[in-house]
Short mmCIF file of C-alpha atoms in Angstrom, two decimals:
data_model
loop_
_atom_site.label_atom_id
_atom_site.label_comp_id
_atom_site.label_asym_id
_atom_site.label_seq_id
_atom_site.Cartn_x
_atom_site.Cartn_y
_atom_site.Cartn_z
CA UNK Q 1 -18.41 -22.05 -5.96
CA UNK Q 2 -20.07 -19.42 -8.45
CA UNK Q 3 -21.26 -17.58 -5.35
CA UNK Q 4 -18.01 -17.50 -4.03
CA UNK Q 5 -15.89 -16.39 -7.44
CA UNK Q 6 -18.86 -13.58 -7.72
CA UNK Q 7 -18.35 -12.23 -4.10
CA UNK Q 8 -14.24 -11.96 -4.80
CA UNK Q 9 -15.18 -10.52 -8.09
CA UNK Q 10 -17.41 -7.48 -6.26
CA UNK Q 11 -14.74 -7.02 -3.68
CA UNK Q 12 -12.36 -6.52 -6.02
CA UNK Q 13 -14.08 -4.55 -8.02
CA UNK Q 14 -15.12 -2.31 -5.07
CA UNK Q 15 -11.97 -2.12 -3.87
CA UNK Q 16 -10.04 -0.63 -6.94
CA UNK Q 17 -12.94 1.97 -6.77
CA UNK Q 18 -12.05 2.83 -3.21
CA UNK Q 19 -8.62 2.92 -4.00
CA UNK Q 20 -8.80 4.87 -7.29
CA UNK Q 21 -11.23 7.63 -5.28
CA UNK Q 22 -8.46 7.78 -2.76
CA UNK Q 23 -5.95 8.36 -5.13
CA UNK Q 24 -8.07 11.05 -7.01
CA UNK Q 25 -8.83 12.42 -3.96
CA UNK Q 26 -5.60 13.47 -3.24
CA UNK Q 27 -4.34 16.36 -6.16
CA UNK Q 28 -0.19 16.68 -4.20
CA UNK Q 29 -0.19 13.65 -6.52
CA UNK Q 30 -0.38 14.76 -9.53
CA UNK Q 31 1.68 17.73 -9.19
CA UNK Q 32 5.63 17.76 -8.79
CA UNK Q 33 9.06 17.31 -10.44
CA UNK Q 34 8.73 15.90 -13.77
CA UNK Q 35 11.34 14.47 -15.82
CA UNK Q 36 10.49 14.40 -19.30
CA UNK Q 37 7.46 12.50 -20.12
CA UNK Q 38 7.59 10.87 -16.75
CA UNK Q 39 6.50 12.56 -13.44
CA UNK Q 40 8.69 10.74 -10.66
CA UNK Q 41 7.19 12.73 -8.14
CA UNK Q 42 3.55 11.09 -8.53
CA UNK Q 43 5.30 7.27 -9.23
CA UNK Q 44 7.13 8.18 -5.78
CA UNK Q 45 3.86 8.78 -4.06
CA UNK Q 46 1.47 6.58 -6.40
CA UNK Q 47 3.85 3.53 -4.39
CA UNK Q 48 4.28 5.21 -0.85
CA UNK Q 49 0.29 5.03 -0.63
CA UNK Q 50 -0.02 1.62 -2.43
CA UNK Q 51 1.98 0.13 0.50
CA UNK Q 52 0.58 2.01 2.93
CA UNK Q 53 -2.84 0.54 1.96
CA UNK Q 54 -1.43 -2.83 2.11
CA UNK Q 55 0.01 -2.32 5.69
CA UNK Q 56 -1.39 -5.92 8.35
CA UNK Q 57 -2.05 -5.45 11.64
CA UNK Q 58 -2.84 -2.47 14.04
CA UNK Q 59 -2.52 1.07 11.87
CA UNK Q 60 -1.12 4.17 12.86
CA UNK Q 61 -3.71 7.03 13.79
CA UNK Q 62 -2.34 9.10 10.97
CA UNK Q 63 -2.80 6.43 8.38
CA UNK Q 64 -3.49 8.60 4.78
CA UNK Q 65 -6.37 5.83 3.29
CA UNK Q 66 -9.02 6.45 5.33
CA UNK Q 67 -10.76 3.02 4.69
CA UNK Q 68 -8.31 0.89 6.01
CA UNK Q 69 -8.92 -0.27 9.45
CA UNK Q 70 -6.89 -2.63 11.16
CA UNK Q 71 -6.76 -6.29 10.43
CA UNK Q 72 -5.45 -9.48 10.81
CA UNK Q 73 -5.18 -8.78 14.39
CA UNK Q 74 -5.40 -12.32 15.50
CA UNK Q 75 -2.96 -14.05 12.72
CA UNK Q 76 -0.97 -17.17 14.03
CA UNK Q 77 -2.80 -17.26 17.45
CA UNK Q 78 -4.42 -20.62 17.03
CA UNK Q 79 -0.51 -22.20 16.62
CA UNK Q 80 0.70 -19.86 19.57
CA UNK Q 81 2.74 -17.28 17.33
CA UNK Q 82 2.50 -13.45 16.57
CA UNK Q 83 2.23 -13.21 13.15
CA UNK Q 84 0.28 -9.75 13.36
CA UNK Q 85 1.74 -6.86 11.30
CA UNK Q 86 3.28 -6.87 8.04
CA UNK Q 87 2.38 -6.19 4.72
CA UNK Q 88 -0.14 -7.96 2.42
CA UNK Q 89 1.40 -8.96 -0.62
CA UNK Q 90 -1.46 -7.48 -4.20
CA UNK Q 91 -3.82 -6.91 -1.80
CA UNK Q 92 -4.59 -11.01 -1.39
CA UNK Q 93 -4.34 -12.51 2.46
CA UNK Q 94 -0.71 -13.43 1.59
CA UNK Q 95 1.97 -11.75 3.44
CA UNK Q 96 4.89 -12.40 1.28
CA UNK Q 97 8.28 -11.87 3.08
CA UNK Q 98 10.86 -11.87 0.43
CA UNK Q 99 9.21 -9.67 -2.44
CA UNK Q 100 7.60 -7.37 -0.31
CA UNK Q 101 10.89 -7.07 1.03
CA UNK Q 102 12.79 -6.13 -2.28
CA UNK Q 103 10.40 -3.72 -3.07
CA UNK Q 104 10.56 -1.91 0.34
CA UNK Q 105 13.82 -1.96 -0.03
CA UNK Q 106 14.42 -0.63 -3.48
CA UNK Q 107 11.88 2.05 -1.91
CA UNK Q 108 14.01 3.08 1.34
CA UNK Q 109 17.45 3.10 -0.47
CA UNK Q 110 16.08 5.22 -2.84
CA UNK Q 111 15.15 7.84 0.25
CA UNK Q 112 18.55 6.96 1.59
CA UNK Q 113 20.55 7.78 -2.04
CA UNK Q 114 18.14 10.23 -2.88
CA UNK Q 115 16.74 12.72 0.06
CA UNK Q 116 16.77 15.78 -1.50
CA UNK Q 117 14.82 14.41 -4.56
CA UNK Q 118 12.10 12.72 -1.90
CA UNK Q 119 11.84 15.70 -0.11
CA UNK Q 120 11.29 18.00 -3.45
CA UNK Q 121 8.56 15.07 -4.36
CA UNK Q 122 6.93 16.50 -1.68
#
């Protein structure tokens, strides 16, 4: 059990450091629109990416966190189902429907309300 709770421990930990590089490694994020103390612009971005990285199934060629590789490619074939796709739900093997779904949603109606402001985010 210890050598289990140790080897989730490194992957996490290695994980937030791949993620954090990727992040750094990207400076359109820390420039934009601010408003006040708060820079929307890199929030706006900061969460595009963080769902990006937690997309299931087979990615896009033009995916923007170059670690990620496809996965999960095989969920629900042992009970005859497609579960592939999706998004992982904190980065767990969870796929979450319903507050993964509020979230994207919050996300897209703000692009729908708010165009012009996404599009001056960059």
């Amino acid at each position: 059990m210890n050598q289990v709770l140790f080897t989730l421990c490194v992957s996490a930990l290695v994980s937030s450091i791949y993620g954090y590089s990727t992040y750094k490694a990207q400076p359109e994020l820390a420039r934009g629109v601010g408003n006040g103390n708060y820079n929307y612009s890199a929030v706006i971005h900061a969460s595009l990416l963080f769902y990006e990285a937690q997309r299931s199934g087979k990615l896009p060629a033009n995916k923007r966190i170059p670690w990620r590789g496809d996965s999960m490619l095989d969920d629900g074939k042992t009970v005859g189902k497609d579960l592939t796709g999706g998004y992982f739900d904190a980065g767990d093997l969870v796929k979450f429907g319903f507050p993964m779904a509020a979230t994207m949603t919050i996300l897209s109606w703000g692009l729908v309300d708010y165009e012009d402001a996404y599009q001056k985010a960059g």
